Amino acid sequence: MKKHLFRNISIILLIITVQFVIAYIGLAFYYRNAFEYGTWINRIYCTGKNIEEVNRELVSQFDYAGLTIYDKDQNAYWIAAADVGYQCDFQDSLEAYLERQDAWLWVDSLWKVRKEEIQPMVFYDETAFEERFSLMPFLAEAESMDREFAIIRTEQGYELLNECNGVLDVEKAKQVVADALYNGETAVSLSEAGCYYDMELTGEMRNIERQWEQVRDLQDCHIVYQMGEDLIPIDSSVVCDWILLNEDGSFALDDTGAIQLREEAIPEFIAWLAAQYDTVGCARQFQTTNRGIITIEGGIYGNKLDQETETAYLTEAFWNKKDEVHTPAYLQSAMQQGKDDIGDTYVEIDMGEQMMYYYQNGELQIETPVVTGNTSRRMGTPSGVNYVYQKQTNRILRGEGYASHVNFWMPVKGNIGIHDASWRSKYGGTIYQTNGSHGCINTPYNAMEQIYDMVEVGTPVVMYY
């Protein structure tokens, strides 16, 4: 009985083994022409599929619109895949992959996933490519044999025009672009691919290059003038005007071959700076309290550049290559520098309305009627922008036929000042026309006491009718 059972079990095991071997061999033969279990190629599931099936799927998903070409100036140019009859095929790559696959070891694929990335074979119409490439705009410059090498004048100063550097190697560029198309690249930089080279300079060009080095060194200036809130850089656009030229426009050289500056160049620049920023007596736009914006001329207030000192400074600083922001010296300084030298702290005297206002940091602090110079006796207070240049108390004001005591005295121009007037009981209106002062600004005591305490020496005084 036991013998019979053993024989039956052996027969069953033999049948199972034979069936397994047959199945294993069958799958081995099957995977000779199909991809093993767990195979992914370019994100496509390929298990059990043959080369033709996988190739069709890969080609259908292959998305290549074309190639962007960047020249040395980063201008972009486009070659569309459709324009050159672009096609691809994965047949050879798939065959090579399948040859590496060992069909007899297919069982090994049950335990792992294979993910592969393969590249296609690319085909395109070379004649169409040649025609498309020949139309690229960057070829026009490359084909020009007349290369300019010269020092030219621009708004920014002198510059070296060098068309001998960065010359395109057309044949190399064409090969680089063709290779990029073949490899399915979406962009290629001709500069990074080394498609540009520098031509050898002639003897004349070498002389120009040596002159350019001198010009560049002269223009390399980093001095900045601080004019109030304005910064005036002395850069190549300024210095280029300082260089001495011959009548034919060429650079004037000294006996050593060095480029020279015009002797009057720096004084001219300082004079120009003064013309722009000197404000003593100049016409100003002023926002009045009640009469809008008006134009005021004259007066003693303002800035006046010390041109002699600044000419000496700039000459020394320029030749010693100083790199700094410079606040200039003034023969006369206002409370603020720059074109808006009045600022937001000032005394405003509206002589037409006989009113005086004091603003501090833009806020109105004092408002009072006043009496100014007698216009009927031709003693009218002069208009203009002046300033408080002194403050005194208990002063005797003297003039022809009078001597008057005042408690507070603030002269603003010559012997004309702002002061209290104990002899007056009324202010404002038209008093000034027939009973005005000798030119001073008569102010009520209480207002004068306040303004005297608040106003500093140097404060601008804007006076107008």
Coordinates of C-alpha atoms in Angstrom, one line a residue:
M1 CA 0.0 0.0 0.0
K2 CA 2.8 2.4 0.9
K3 CA 4.6 1.5 -2.3
H4 CA 1.6 2.3 -4.4
L5 CA 1.1 5.7 -2.6
F6 CA 4.7 6.7 -3.2
R7 CA 4.5 5.9 -6.8
N8 CA 1.4 8.0 -7.3
I9 CA 3.0 11.0 -5.5
S10 CA 6.1 10.7 -7.7
I11 CA 4.1 10.6 -10.8
I12 CA 2.2 13.8 -9.7
L13 CA 5.4 15.6 -8.9
L14 CA 6.9 14.6 -12.2
I15 CA 3.9 15.9 -14.1
I16 CA 4.0 19.2 -12.2
T17 CA 7.7 19.6 -12.9
V18 CA 7.3 18.8 -16.6
Q19 CA 4.5 21.4 -16.8
F20 CA 6.6 24.0 -15.0
V21 CA 9.5 23.4 -17.3
I22 CA 7.3 23.6 -20.3
A23 CA 5.8 26.8 -19.1
Y24 CA 9.2 28.3 -18.2
I25 CA 10.6 27.4 -21.6
G26 CA 7.5 28.7 -23.3
L27 CA 7.8 32.1 -21.6
A28 CA 11.5 32.2 -22.3
F29 CA 10.7 31.8 -26.0
Y30 CA 7.9 34.3 -25.7
Y31 CA 10.2 36.9 -24.1
R32 CA 12.7 36.5 -26.9
N33 CA 10.5 38.9 -29.0
A34 CA 8.7 40.7 -26.2
F35 CA 9.6 42.8 -23.2
E36 CA 9.8 41.2 -19.8
Y37 CA 7.4 41.7 -16.9
G38 CA 7.8 45.1 -15.1
T39 CA 9.5 46.8 -18.1
W40 CA 8.9 50.6 -18.5
I41 CA 10.6 52.5 -21.3
N42 CA 10.3 56.3 -21.5
R43 CA 7.3 56.0 -19.0
I44 CA 5.5 53.5 -21.3
Y45 CA 4.5 50.1 -19.8
C46 CA 6.0 47.6 -22.2
T47 CA 5.4 44.1 -20.6
G48 CA 4.5 41.5 -23.2
K49 CA 4.7 44.0 -26.1
N50 CA 7.0 43.6 -29.1
I51 CA 9.3 46.2 -30.6
E52 CA 6.9 47.4 -33.2
E53 CA 4.1 48.0 -30.7
V54 CA 6.4 49.9 -28.3
N55 CA 8.0 51.9 -31.1
R56 CA 4.6 53.1 -32.3
E57 CA 3.7 54.3 -28.8
L58 CA 7.0 56.0 -28.2
V59 CA 6.8 57.8 -31.6
S60 CA 3.3 58.9 -30.9
Q61 CA 4.2 60.4 -27.6
F62 CA 7.4 62.0 -28.8
D63 CA 6.8 65.8 -28.7
Y64 CA 9.5 67.9 -30.3
A65 CA 8.4 71.3 -31.6
G66 CA 11.8 72.6 -32.7
L67 CA 15.0 74.3 -31.6
T68 CA 15.7 77.8 -30.2
I69 CA 19.1 79.2 -31.1
Y70 CA 20.7 82.0 -29.0
D71 CA 23.4 84.2 -30.5
K72 CA 26.1 86.0 -28.5
D73 CA 23.7 88.9 -27.7
Q74 CA 21.1 86.4 -26.4
N75 CA 18.8 87.1 -29.4
A76 CA 16.6 84.0 -29.9
Y77 CA 15.9 82.4 -33.3
W78 CA 13.6 79.5 -34.0
I79 CA 13.8 76.4 -36.3
A80 CA 10.5 74.5 -36.2
A81 CA 10.7 70.7 -36.5
A82 CA 8.0 70.8 -39.2
D83 CA 10.1 73.2 -41.3
V84 CA 12.9 70.6 -41.7
G85 CA 10.7 67.5 -42.0
Y86 CA 11.8 66.3 -38.5
Q87 CA 11.0 62.6 -37.8
C88 CA 12.1 60.1 -35.1
D89 CA 12.3 56.3 -34.7
F90 CA 13.1 54.1 -31.6
Q91 CA 13.5 50.8 -33.5
D92 CA 17.3 50.5 -33.1
S93 CA 17.3 51.5 -29.5
L94 CA 14.5 49.1 -28.7
E95 CA 16.3 46.3 -30.5
A96 CA 19.5 47.0 -28.6
Y97 CA 17.6 46.9 -25.3
L98 CA 15.8 43.6 -26.2
E99 CA 19.2 42.0 -27.1
R100 CA 20.4 42.8 -23.6
Q101 CA 17.4 41.1 -22.1
D102 CA 18.1 37.4 -21.1
A103 CA 14.8 35.6 -21.9
W104 CA 15.9 32.5 -19.9
L105 CA 16.1 34.6 -16.8
W106 CA 12.6 36.0 -17.2
V107 CA 11.6 34.9 -13.8
D108 CA 14.1 37.4 -12.3
S109 CA 11.8 40.2 -13.6
L110 CA 9.0 39.1 -11.2
W111 CA 11.0 40.6 -8.3
K112 CA 11.9 44.0 -9.7
V113 CA 10.7 46.9 -12.0
R114 CA 12.9 48.0 -14.9
K115 CA 12.6 51.7 -15.9
E116 CA 14.7 52.8 -18.9
E117 CA 15.1 56.0 -20.9
I118 CA 16.2 55.6 -24.5
Q119 CA 16.9 58.1 -27.3
P120 CA 15.4 57.8 -30.8
M121 CA 17.1 57.9 -34.2
V122 CA 16.4 61.3 -35.7
F123 CA 15.9 62.1 -39.4
Y124 CA 15.3 65.5 -41.1
D125 CA 15.6 67.0 -44.5
E126 CA 19.1 68.3 -44.7
T127 CA 18.3 70.5 -47.7
A128 CA 15.4 72.1 -45.9
F129 CA 17.7 72.6 -42.9
E130 CA 20.4 74.3 -45.0
E131 CA 17.8 76.7 -46.4
R132 CA 16.3 77.5 -43.0
F133 CA 19.7 78.0 -41.4
S134 CA 20.9 80.3 -44.2
L135 CA 18.1 82.7 -43.4
M136 CA 19.3 83.2 -39.8
P137 CA 19.8 87.0 -39.1
F138 CA 23.1 86.4 -37.2
L139 CA 24.7 85.2 -40.4
A140 CA 24.5 88.6 -42.0
E141 CA 27.1 90.1 -39.6
A142 CA 29.3 87.0 -39.9
E143 CA 29.4 87.3 -43.6
S144 CA 30.6 91.0 -43.5
M145 CA 34.3 91.2 -44.1
D146 CA 34.6 94.9 -43.3
R147 CA 35.3 94.9 -39.6
E148 CA 35.3 98.3 -37.9
F149 CA 37.8 98.9 -35.0
A150 CA 37.5 102.5 -33.9
I151 CA 37.0 104.9 -30.9
I152 CA 33.6 106.5 -31.3
R153 CA 31.7 109.2 -29.4
T154 CA 28.4 108.3 -27.8
E155 CA 26.1 110.0 -25.3
Q156 CA 27.9 108.0 -22.6
G157 CA 31.3 109.2 -23.7
Y158 CA 34.0 107.6 -25.9
E159 CA 33.6 103.9 -26.5
L160 CA 35.6 101.3 -28.4
L161 CA 33.7 99.9 -31.4
N162 CA 35.3 96.5 -31.8
E163 CA 33.8 94.3 -34.5
C164 CA 36.8 92.1 -34.6
N165 CA 35.9 90.2 -31.4
G166 CA 33.1 87.7 -31.2
V167 CA 33.1 86.8 -34.9
L168 CA 30.9 83.9 -35.8
D169 CA 32.4 80.7 -37.2
V170 CA 29.6 79.9 -39.5
E171 CA 30.5 76.3 -40.3
K172 CA 30.9 75.4 -36.6
A173 CA 27.6 77.1 -35.8
K174 CA 25.8 75.1 -38.5
Q175 CA 27.3 71.9 -37.1
V176 CA 26.3 72.8 -33.6
V177 CA 22.7 73.5 -34.6
A178 CA 22.5 70.4 -36.7
D179 CA 23.8 68.3 -33.8
A180 CA 21.3 69.9 -31.4
L181 CA 18.4 69.1 -33.8
Y182 CA 19.7 65.5 -34.1
N183 CA 19.9 65.1 -30.3
G184 CA 16.4 66.5 -29.8
E185 CA 17.6 69.5 -27.8
T186 CA 15.1 72.4 -27.4
A187 CA 17.7 75.2 -27.1
V188 CA 21.4 75.8 -27.9
S189 CA 23.7 78.8 -27.2
L190 CA 26.2 79.5 -29.9
S191 CA 28.4 81.3 -27.4
E192 CA 28.5 78.4 -24.9
A193 CA 29.2 76.1 -27.8
G194 CA 32.3 78.1 -28.7
C195 CA 31.1 79.3 -32.1
Y196 CA 32.7 82.8 -31.8
Y197 CA 36.3 83.8 -32.1
D198 CA 38.4 87.0 -32.0
M199 CA 40.1 88.1 -35.2
E200 CA 43.8 89.1 -35.1
L201 CA 44.3 92.9 -35.0
T202 CA 46.3 94.8 -37.5
G203 CA 49.1 97.2 -36.6
E204 CA 46.8 100.2 -37.1
M205 CA 44.2 98.5 -34.9
R206 CA 46.9 98.0 -32.2
N207 CA 47.6 101.8 -32.2
I208 CA 43.9 102.5 -31.8
E209 CA 43.8 100.0 -29.0
R210 CA 46.6 101.8 -27.1
Q211 CA 44.8 105.1 -27.6
W212 CA 41.6 103.6 -26.3
E213 CA 43.4 102.5 -23.1
Q214 CA 44.4 106.1 -22.4
V215 CA 40.9 107.4 -23.1
R216 CA 39.3 104.7 -20.9
D217 CA 41.7 105.6 -18.1
L218 CA 40.8 109.3 -18.4
Q219 CA 37.1 108.6 -18.4
D220 CA 37.4 106.3 -15.4
C221 CA 36.2 109.0 -13.0
H222 CA 34.2 108.3 -9.8
I223 CA 33.7 111.7 -8.3
V224 CA 30.1 112.7 -7.5
Y225 CA 29.1 116.2 -6.5
Q226 CA 26.5 116.4 -3.7
M227 CA 24.3 119.5 -4.6
G228 CA 21.6 119.3 -2.0
E229 CA 19.5 116.3 -2.8
D230 CA 21.0 116.1 -6.3
L231 CA 23.9 113.9 -7.1
I232 CA 26.0 115.0 -10.1
P233 CA 28.4 112.2 -11.2
I234 CA 31.5 113.1 -13.1
D235 CA 31.6 110.1 -15.4
S236 CA 32.6 109.3 -18.9
S237 CA 29.7 111.3 -20.4
V238 CA 31.2 114.4 -18.7
V239 CA 35.0 113.7 -19.0
C240 CA 34.7 113.0 -22.7
D241 CA 34.1 116.8 -23.2
W242 CA 37.3 117.6 -21.4
I243 CA 39.6 115.8 -23.8
L244 CA 41.6 118.0 -26.2
L245 CA 40.9 117.4 -29.9
N246 CA 42.7 118.5 -33.1
E247 CA 40.8 120.4 -35.7
D248 CA 40.1 117.2 -37.6
G249 CA 38.5 115.6 -34.5
S250 CA 41.4 113.4 -33.7
F251 CA 42.9 113.3 -30.2
A252 CA 45.6 115.9 -29.5
L253 CA 48.8 114.2 -28.2
D254 CA 51.7 115.7 -26.3
D255 CA 55.3 114.9 -27.0
T256 CA 55.1 111.6 -25.2
G257 CA 52.1 110.5 -27.2
A258 CA 49.7 111.0 -24.3
I259 CA 46.2 112.3 -24.7
Q260 CA 45.6 115.7 -23.2
L261 CA 42.8 117.5 -21.4
R262 CA 41.7 121.0 -22.4
E263 CA 43.2 123.6 -19.9
E264 CA 39.8 125.3 -19.5
A265 CA 37.8 122.0 -19.2
I266 CA 37.6 121.8 -15.4
P267 CA 37.0 125.5 -14.8
E268 CA 34.2 125.3 -17.4
F269 CA 32.6 122.4 -15.6
I270 CA 32.7 124.2 -12.2
A271 CA 31.3 127.4 -13.9
W272 CA 28.5 125.2 -15.3
L273 CA 27.8 123.7 -11.9
A274 CA 27.6 127.2 -10.4
A275 CA 25.2 128.3 -13.2
Q276 CA 23.0 125.4 -12.3
Y277 CA 23.1 125.7 -8.5
D278 CA 24.0 129.2 -7.5
T279 CA 20.8 130.7 -6.2
V280 CA 21.7 134.2 -4.9
G281 CA 19.3 136.6 -6.6
C282 CA 18.0 134.0 -9.0
A283 CA 14.4 133.7 -10.1
R284 CA 12.5 131.2 -7.9
Q285 CA 9.1 129.6 -8.0
F286 CA 7.4 129.9 -4.7
Q287 CA 4.2 128.5 -3.3
T288 CA 2.6 131.4 -1.4
T289 CA 0.0 131.0 1.4
N290 CA -2.9 132.7 -0.4
R291 CA -1.8 133.6 -4.0
G292 CA -0.7 130.3 -5.5
I293 CA 2.7 129.9 -7.1
I294 CA 4.6 133.0 -8.0
T295 CA 8.0 133.9 -9.4
I296 CA 10.4 135.9 -7.1
E297 CA 13.7 137.4 -8.2
G298 CA 16.4 139.3 -6.3
G299 CA 17.4 139.3 -2.7
I300 CA 20.6 138.3 -0.9
Y301 CA 19.6 134.7 0.2
G302 CA 21.0 131.7 -1.5
N303 CA 24.1 129.6 -2.3
K304 CA 27.1 130.7 -4.2
L305 CA 29.8 128.2 -5.1
D306 CA 33.4 128.9 -4.4
Q307 CA 34.6 128.3 -8.0
E308 CA 38.3 128.9 -7.3
T309 CA 38.4 126.4 -4.5
E310 CA 36.3 123.8 -6.4
T311 CA 38.5 124.1 -9.5
A312 CA 41.5 123.3 -7.4
Y313 CA 39.8 120.5 -5.7
L314 CA 38.4 118.8 -8.8
T315 CA 41.8 119.1 -10.7
E316 CA 43.6 117.4 -7.8
A317 CA 40.8 114.8 -7.2
F318 CA 40.5 113.9 -10.9
W319 CA 44.2 113.3 -11.5
N320 CA 44.5 111.3 -8.3
K321 CA 41.6 109.1 -9.2
K322 CA 39.6 109.8 -6.1
D323 CA 36.4 107.9 -5.6
E324 CA 34.1 109.9 -3.4
V325 CA 30.9 111.9 -3.0
H326 CA 32.0 115.5 -2.5
T327 CA 30.1 118.4 -0.9
P328 CA 31.5 121.6 -2.5
A329 CA 32.8 124.8 -0.8
Y330 CA 30.5 127.9 -0.9
L331 CA 31.3 131.6 -0.7
Q332 CA 27.8 131.8 0.7
S333 CA 25.6 129.1 2.0
A334 CA 21.8 129.0 2.3
M335 CA 20.0 126.9 4.9
Q336 CA 19.7 124.2 2.3
Q337 CA 21.8 123.4 -0.8
G338 CA 20.5 122.5 -4.2
K339 CA 17.9 124.3 -6.4
D340 CA 15.2 124.3 -3.7
D341 CA 17.2 126.2 -1.1
I342 CA 14.2 127.7 0.8
G343 CA 13.0 124.4 2.1
D344 CA 10.0 124.2 4.5
T345 CA 11.1 126.5 7.3
Y346 CA 10.9 130.2 6.3
V347 CA 9.3 133.6 6.9
E348 CA 6.8 134.7 4.2
I349 CA 5.9 138.4 3.9
D350 CA 3.0 139.2 1.5
M351 CA 3.5 142.9 1.1
G352 CA 0.5 143.3 -1.2
E353 CA -1.7 141.8 1.5
Q354 CA 0.4 143.2 4.4
M355 CA 0.6 139.8 6.1
M356 CA 3.5 137.9 7.5
Y357 CA 3.6 134.1 8.0
Y358 CA 6.2 131.9 9.7
Y359 CA 6.4 128.2 8.7
Q360 CA 8.4 125.7 10.6
N361 CA 8.9 122.2 9.0
G362 CA 6.0 123.0 6.7
E363 CA 3.6 123.9 9.5
L364 CA 2.2 127.4 9.9
Q365 CA 3.3 128.7 13.3
I366 CA 2.6 132.4 13.2
E367 CA 0.3 134.6 11.1
T368 CA 0.1 138.3 11.7
P369 CA -0.6 141.6 9.9
V370 CA 2.3 143.9 9.3
V371 CA 3.2 147.4 8.0
T372 CA 5.9 147.6 5.4
G373 CA 7.7 150.5 3.6
N374 CA 5.8 153.7 2.6
T375 CA 5.2 153.4 -1.1
S376 CA 4.0 156.9 -1.5
R377 CA 7.4 158.2 -0.4
R378 CA 9.3 155.6 -2.5
M379 CA 10.4 153.7 0.6
G380 CA 8.6 150.5 -0.4
T381 CA 10.1 147.4 1.0
P382 CA 12.0 145.6 -1.8
S383 CA 10.8 142.2 -2.9
G384 CA 13.2 139.3 -3.1
V385 CA 14.4 136.3 -1.1
N386 CA 16.5 137.4 1.8
Y387 CA 17.4 135.9 5.2
V388 CA 17.7 136.7 8.9
Y389 CA 21.4 137.5 9.3
Q390 CA 21.3 138.8 12.9
K391 CA 19.1 138.9 16.0
Q392 CA 19.2 141.7 18.6
T393 CA 17.1 143.0 21.5
N394 CA 16.7 146.5 22.7
R395 CA 18.1 148.1 19.6
I396 CA 18.0 151.8 18.7
L397 CA 17.2 152.2 15.0
R398 CA 18.6 155.4 13.5
G399 CA 18.0 157.1 10.3
E400 CA 17.7 160.6 8.8
G401 CA 15.5 162.5 11.2
Y402 CA 14.6 159.6 13.6
A403 CA 15.9 157.3 16.3
S404 CA 13.5 154.6 17.4
H405 CA 13.8 152.0 20.2
V406 CA 12.7 148.4 19.3
N407 CA 12.6 145.4 21.6
F408 CA 13.3 142.9 18.9
W409 CA 15.4 143.4 15.8
M410 CA 16.0 140.9 12.9
P411 CA 17.7 142.5 9.9
V412 CA 17.1 140.7 6.6
K413 CA 18.8 142.9 4.0
G414 CA 21.1 145.8 4.7
N415 CA 19.3 148.1 7.2
I416 CA 15.9 146.6 6.4
G417 CA 14.6 144.2 9.1
I418 CA 11.7 142.8 11.0
H419 CA 10.9 144.5 14.3
D420 CA 8.2 145.5 16.7
A421 CA 6.8 149.1 16.5
S422 CA 5.4 150.4 19.8
W423 CA 4.3 153.6 18.0
R424 CA 1.7 151.8 15.9
S425 CA -1.7 150.7 17.1
K426 CA -2.9 149.3 13.8
Y427 CA -1.4 146.9 11.2
G428 CA -2.3 145.6 7.8
G429 CA -4.7 147.0 5.2
T430 CA -3.4 149.9 3.2
I431 CA -1.5 151.7 5.9
Y432 CA 1.8 151.1 4.2
Q433 CA 0.8 153.1 1.1
T434 CA 0.7 156.5 2.9
N435 CA 2.0 155.8 6.5
G436 CA 4.4 153.0 6.0
S437 CA 7.8 152.5 7.4
H438 CA 11.2 153.5 6.1
G439 CA 11.4 150.1 4.5
C440 CA 11.3 147.7 7.6
I441 CA 8.6 145.3 8.4
N442 CA 6.7 146.7 11.4
T443 CA 5.2 143.8 13.5
P444 CA 2.8 143.7 16.5
Y445 CA 4.7 143.2 19.7
N446 CA 3.2 139.8 20.7
A447 CA 3.8 138.3 17.2
M448 CA 7.3 139.8 17.2
E449 CA 8.1 138.3 20.5
Q450 CA 7.0 134.9 19.3
I451 CA 8.8 135.0 16.0
Y452 CA 12.0 136.3 17.5
D453 CA 12.1 133.3 19.8
M454 CA 11.4 130.8 17.1
V455 CA 13.4 132.0 14.1
E456 CA 17.0 131.1 13.7
V457 CA 19.7 133.1 12.1
G458 CA 20.0 132.1 8.4
T459 CA 16.2 131.5 8.0
P460 CA 15.0 132.6 4.5
V461 CA 12.6 135.5 4.3
V462 CA 10.5 135.5 1.2
M463 CA 9.2 139.1 0.4
Y464 CA 6.8 139.9 -2.4
Y465 CA 3.9 142.2 -3.5

